[in-house]
Amino acid sequence: MILFGFGWQLSAGADVTQVRIVGDGAPTRITIWTDVAETADALLTEAPGERKVVLLLTQNGYSAAGEGTGGVEAWSMEAGRLEFQLDRPMAITRMLRLPPTGKEQAYRVILDLDTISGARFTISARRDTKKLAKLETEFAKARTDAVQQLAGGRDAGRKAGRGGRKGKHVVVIDPGHGGKDPGALALTGGKEKDITLKAALSLKAQLERTGRYTVKLTRETDGYIALEDRVTIAREWGAELFISLHADAAASKTVSGASVYTISARGETRIDREADKNDWKIAIEDGSTEEVSGILEDLVKRETKTRSAEFAELLLPELEKAGPVLRGTHRNAGFYVLLAPDVPAVLLELGFLTNADDAKRLASDKGRQASVNAIAAAIEAYFDQQDLRLVSN
């Protein structure tokens, strides 16, 4: 019989979004809502005066805590770990991992607990403690590898062999549209494909002058390149940052300003499908177990999303110095060029070609250069941040 129900609603942007405990110990149910799939087992641990249920979280990166009921005295969460403090010996009788279904948009982990004898708990905890120690070592290594893989450059061997230079960060600039695809048409008569190419060439030259970057363009002439090919070649070049340049269009001529897009939740659901279709495999160290490889792949995807958002937030204040920005400037979308599972990426709309002021600004060398300067400054700040993170690790 369920006697009590306690639920804690966490930050909407969190990886663990809600924890709920109901029951009286015979049984008690714990439900954990997450915005990405969690794969870790729930394990029992025992120390003098302390019994716990522990889950190692692949994704979570923040702290929270709450009270419990039905044998669960309290719960606490920190980066990579969720613990339930028990006030009596309990067994995990069932564990379910449920994907989003129908109106339920989140992933769920469900644990059913039932009261058992102290002797049975001790036997289970001894077995689980050994497994937990092994998993903690593997998780720690996976997290370190994921951070270094994104902060220090993805697969250095591939970069050196396919166009990257040792010691330089690889930035790939993608001038939107091209060839048979002109993109938006400006009020001034220009075409989006030409504006994005001019901006990309200028940005490439400016970054290369620093001596800090190897800069690649998905196109350097007026040619058409399929969307999947833009992502594929960026990965082949070992891109540490991918920036797709565009210029927007709107039904209203009054809409103006730059905007930045990173991957949306709906777009994330396409990543695995497109990665399988295009053979965008995440490079995992040989010899890793299937479980650890899965953990590392999830971590890389999560780190990629985080790095993309970090760059977007660095870019926004620089864009504001260069010209007008659209209200709600940092947006989320499922654009194809944002789907690489292991390359931080943004799509930047430089302005609206359907707005007279934006069209004039982007048609001029001075106006475009202001935007280029903003992007270059954000790239510098981003890699300063990544280099510092790599050193601290």
Coordinates of N, CA and C in Angstrom, one line a residue, residues 267-370:
G267 N 16.2 17.9 -32.2 CA 17.3 17.6 -33.1 C 18.2 16.5 -32.5
E268 N 18.3 16.5 -31.2 CA 19.1 15.4 -30.5 C 18.6 14.0 -30.8
T269 N 17.3 13.9 -31.0 CA 16.8 12.6 -31.3 C 17.2 12.0 -32.7
R270 N 17.7 12.9 -33.5 CA 18.1 12.5 -34.9 C 19.6 12.2 -34.9
I271 N 20.3 12.5 -33.9 CA 21.8 12.3 -33.9 C 22.2 10.9 -34.2
D272 N 21.7 10.0 -33.4 CA 22.1 8.6 -33.5 C 21.7 8.0 -34.9
R273 N 20.5 8.4 -35.3 CA 20.1 7.9 -36.6 C 21.0 8.4 -37.8
E274 N 21.3 9.6 -37.8 CA 22.1 10.2 -38.8 C 23.6 9.7 -38.7
A275 N 24.0 9.6 -37.5 CA 25.4 9.1 -37.3 C 25.5 7.7 -37.8
D276 N 24.5 6.8 -37.6 CA 24.6 5.5 -38.2 C 24.5 5.5 -39.7
K277 N 23.7 6.3 -40.2 CA 23.5 6.4 -41.7 C 24.7 6.9 -42.4
N278 N 25.4 7.9 -41.8 CA 26.6 8.5 -42.4 C 27.9 8.0 -41.9
D279 N 27.9 7.0 -41.0 CA 29.1 6.4 -40.4 C 29.9 7.5 -39.6
W280 N 29.2 8.3 -38.9 CA 29.8 9.3 -38.0 C 30.2 8.6 -36.7
K281 N 31.1 7.7 -36.7 CA 31.4 7.0 -35.5 C 32.3 7.8 -34.5
I282 N 32.0 7.7 -33.2 CA 32.8 8.4 -32.2 C 34.0 7.5 -31.9
A283 N 35.2 8.0 -32.0 CA 36.4 7.2 -31.8 C 36.5 6.9 -30.3
I284 N 36.5 5.6 -30.0 CA 36.6 5.1 -28.7 C 37.9 4.3 -28.6
E285 N 38.5 4.4 -27.4 CA 39.8 3.7 -27.2 C 39.6 2.2 -27.4
D286 N 40.4 1.5 -28.1 CA 40.3 0.1 -28.3 C 40.5 -0.6 -26.9
G287 N 39.7 -1.7 -26.8 CA 39.8 -2.5 -25.5 C 38.8 -2.1 -24.5
S288 N 38.0 -1.1 -24.7 CA 37.0 -0.7 -23.8 C 35.8 -1.7 -23.9
T289 N 35.2 -2.0 -22.7 CA 34.1 -2.9 -22.7 C 32.9 -2.2 -23.4
E290 N 31.9 -2.9 -23.8 CA 30.7 -2.4 -24.5 C 30.1 -1.4 -23.6
E291 N 30.0 -1.7 -22.3 CA 29.3 -0.8 -21.3 C 30.1 0.6 -21.2
V292 N 31.4 0.5 -21.1 CA 32.2 1.7 -21.0 C 32.2 2.5 -22.3
S293 N 32.2 1.8 -23.4 CA 32.2 2.5 -24.7 C 30.9 3.2 -24.8
G294 N 29.8 2.6 -24.4 CA 28.5 3.3 -24.4 C 28.5 4.5 -23.5
I295 N 29.1 4.4 -22.3 CA 29.2 5.5 -21.4 C 29.9 6.7 -22.0
L296 N 31.1 6.3 -22.6 CA 31.9 7.3 -23.2 C 31.3 8.0 -24.4
E297 N 30.6 7.3 -25.2 CA 29.8 7.9 -26.4 C 28.8 8.9 -25.9
D298 N 28.1 8.5 -24.8 CA 27.0 9.4 -24.3 C 27.7 10.6 -23.7
L299 N 28.8 10.4 -23.0 CA 29.5 11.6 -22.5 C 30.0 12.5 -23.6
V300 N 30.6 12.0 -24.6 CA 31.1 12.8 -25.7 C 29.9 13.6 -26.3
K301 N 28.8 13.0 -26.5 CA 27.6 13.7 -27.1 C 27.1 14.8 -26.1
R302 N 27.1 14.5 -24.8 CA 26.7 15.5 -23.9 C 27.8 16.7 -23.8
E303 N 29.0 16.3 -23.8 CA 30.1 17.4 -23.8 C 30.0 18.2 -25.1
T304 N 29.7 17.6 -26.2 CA 29.5 18.3 -27.5 C 28.4 19.4 -27.3
K305 N 27.3 18.9 -26.8 CA 26.2 19.9 -26.6 C 26.6 21.0 -25.7
T306 N 27.3 20.7 -24.6 CA 27.7 21.7 -23.6 C 28.7 22.7 -24.3
R307 N 29.6 22.2 -25.0 CA 30.6 23.1 -25.7 C 29.9 24.0 -26.7
S308 N 29.0 23.4 -27.4 CA 28.3 24.2 -28.4 C 27.6 25.4 -27.7
A309 N 26.9 25.1 -26.6 CA 26.2 26.2 -25.9 C 27.2 27.2 -25.3
E310 N 28.3 26.7 -24.8 CA 29.4 27.6 -24.3 C 29.8 28.6 -25.4
F311 N 30.1 28.1 -26.6 CA 30.6 29.0 -27.6 C 29.5 30.0 -28.0
A312 N 28.2 29.5 -28.1 CA 27.1 30.4 -28.4 C 27.0 31.5 -27.4
E313 N 27.2 31.2 -26.1 CA 27.1 32.3 -25.1 C 28.2 33.2 -25.1
L314 N 29.4 32.8 -25.6 CA 30.5 33.7 -25.8 C 30.4 34.5 -27.0
L315 N 29.7 34.0 -28.0 CA 29.5 34.7 -29.3 C 28.5 35.8 -29.2
L316 N 27.4 35.6 -28.4 CA 26.4 36.6 -28.3 C 26.8 38.0 -27.9
P317 N 27.6 38.2 -26.8 CA 28.0 39.6 -26.5 C 28.9 40.2 -27.5
E318 N 29.6 39.4 -28.2 CA 30.5 39.9 -29.3 C 29.6 40.4 -30.5
L319 N 28.6 39.7 -30.8 CA 27.7 40.0 -31.9 C 27.0 41.4 -31.6
E320 N 26.6 41.5 -30.3 CA 26.0 42.8 -29.9 C 26.8 44.0 -30.1
K321 N 28.1 43.8 -30.0 CA 29.1 44.9 -30.3 C 29.1 45.2 -31.8
A322 N 28.9 44.2 -32.6 CA 29.0 44.4 -34.1 C 27.8 44.9 -34.8
G323 N 26.6 44.8 -34.2 CA 25.4 45.2 -34.8 C 24.2 44.7 -34.1
P324 N 23.0 44.9 -34.7 CA 21.8 44.4 -34.0 C 21.7 42.9 -33.9
V325 N 21.1 42.5 -32.8 CA 20.8 41.0 -32.6 C 19.3 40.8 -32.5
L326 N 18.9 39.6 -32.8 CA 17.5 39.3 -32.8 C 17.1 39.0 -31.3
R327 N 15.9 39.4 -31.0 CA 15.4 39.1 -29.6 C 15.4 37.6 -29.4
G328 N 15.8 37.1 -28.2 CA 16.0 35.7 -28.0 C 17.1 35.1 -28.9
T329 N 18.2 35.8 -28.8 CA 19.3 35.5 -29.8 C 19.8 34.1 -29.9
H330 N 20.0 33.5 -28.7 CA 20.5 32.1 -28.6 C 19.2 31.2 -28.7
R331 N 19.1 30.5 -29.8 CA 18.0 29.6 -30.1 C 18.4 28.2 -30.3
N332 N 17.4 27.3 -30.2 CA 17.7 25.9 -30.5 C 16.9 25.4 -31.7
A333 N 17.5 24.6 -32.5 CA 16.9 24.0 -33.7 C 17.6 22.7 -34.0
G334 N 16.9 22.0 -35.0 CA 17.4 20.7 -35.4 C 18.1 20.7 -36.7
F335 N 18.8 21.9 -37.1 CA 19.4 22.0 -38.4 C 20.4 20.8 -38.6
Y336 N 20.5 20.3 -39.8 CA 21.3 19.2 -40.1 C 22.7 19.4 -39.8
V337 N 23.2 20.6 -40.0 CA 24.7 20.8 -39.8 C 25.0 20.8 -38.3
L338 N 24.0 20.7 -37.4 CA 24.3 20.7 -36.0 C 24.3 19.3 -35.4
L339 N 24.2 18.3 -36.3 CA 23.9 16.9 -35.8 C 25.2 16.0 -35.6
A340 N 26.4 16.5 -35.8 CA 27.6 15.7 -35.5 C 27.6 15.4 -34.1
P341 N 27.8 14.1 -33.7 CA 27.7 13.7 -32.3 C 28.9 14.1 -31.5
D342 N 30.0 14.6 -32.2 CA 31.3 14.8 -31.4 C 32.0 16.1 -31.9
V343 N 31.3 17.0 -32.5 CA 31.9 18.3 -32.9 C 31.0 19.4 -32.4
P344 N 31.5 20.2 -31.5 CA 30.7 21.4 -31.1 C 30.4 22.3 -32.3
A345 N 29.1 22.7 -32.4 CA 28.7 23.4 -33.6 C 27.6 24.4 -33.3
V346 N 27.6 25.5 -34.1 CA 26.6 26.5 -34.0 C 26.2 26.9 -35.5
L347 N 25.0 27.3 -35.7 CA 24.6 27.9 -36.9 C 24.3 29.4 -36.6
L348 N 25.1 30.3 -37.3 CA 25.0 31.7 -37.1 C 24.3 32.4 -38.3
E349 N 23.2 33.0 -37.9 CA 22.5 33.9 -38.9 C 23.0 35.3 -38.7
L350 N 23.7 35.8 -39.7 CA 24.4 37.1 -39.6 C 23.4 38.3 -39.6
G351 N 22.2 38.0 -40.1 CA 21.2 39.1 -40.1 C 20.1 38.7 -41.1
F352 N 19.2 39.6 -41.4 CA 18.1 39.3 -42.2 C 18.3 40.1 -43.6
L353 N 18.3 39.3 -44.6 CA 18.5 40.0 -46.0 C 17.2 40.6 -46.4
T354 N 16.1 40.3 -45.7 CA 14.8 40.9 -46.0 C 14.6 42.2 -45.3
N355 N 15.6 42.6 -44.5 CA 15.6 43.9 -43.8 C 16.6 44.8 -44.5
A356 N 16.2 46.0 -44.8 CA 17.1 46.9 -45.6 C 18.4 47.3 -44.9
D357 N 18.3 47.5 -43.6 CA 19.6 47.9 -42.9 C 20.5 46.7 -42.8
D358 N 20.0 45.5 -42.5 CA 20.8 44.3 -42.4 C 21.4 44.0 -43.7
A359 N 20.6 44.1 -44.8 CA 21.1 43.7 -46.1 C 22.2 44.7 -46.5
K360 N 22.0 46.0 -46.2 CA 23.1 46.9 -46.6 C 24.4 46.7 -45.8
R361 N 24.2 46.3 -44.5 CA 25.3 46.1 -43.6 C 26.1 44.9 -44.1
L362 N 25.4 43.8 -44.5 CA 26.1 42.5 -44.9 C 26.6 42.6 -46.3
A363 N 26.1 43.5 -47.1 CA 26.6 43.7 -48.4 C 27.9 44.5 -48.4
S364 N 28.2 45.2 -47.4 CA 29.4 46.1 -47.3 C 30.6 45.3 -46.6
D365 N 31.8 45.6 -47.1 CA 32.9 45.0 -46.5 C 33.0 45.4 -45.0
K366 N 32.7 46.6 -44.7 CA 32.9 47.1 -43.3 C 31.8 46.4 -42.4
G367 N 30.6 46.2 -42.9 CA 29.6 45.6 -42.1 C 29.9 44.1 -41.8
R368 N 30.3 43.4 -42.9 CA 30.7 42.0 -42.7 C 31.8 41.8 -41.8
Q369 N 32.8 42.7 -41.9 CA 34.0 42.6 -41.1 C 33.7 42.8 -39.6
A370 N 32.7 43.6 -39.3 CA 32.3 43.8 -37.9 C 31.8 42.4 -37.4

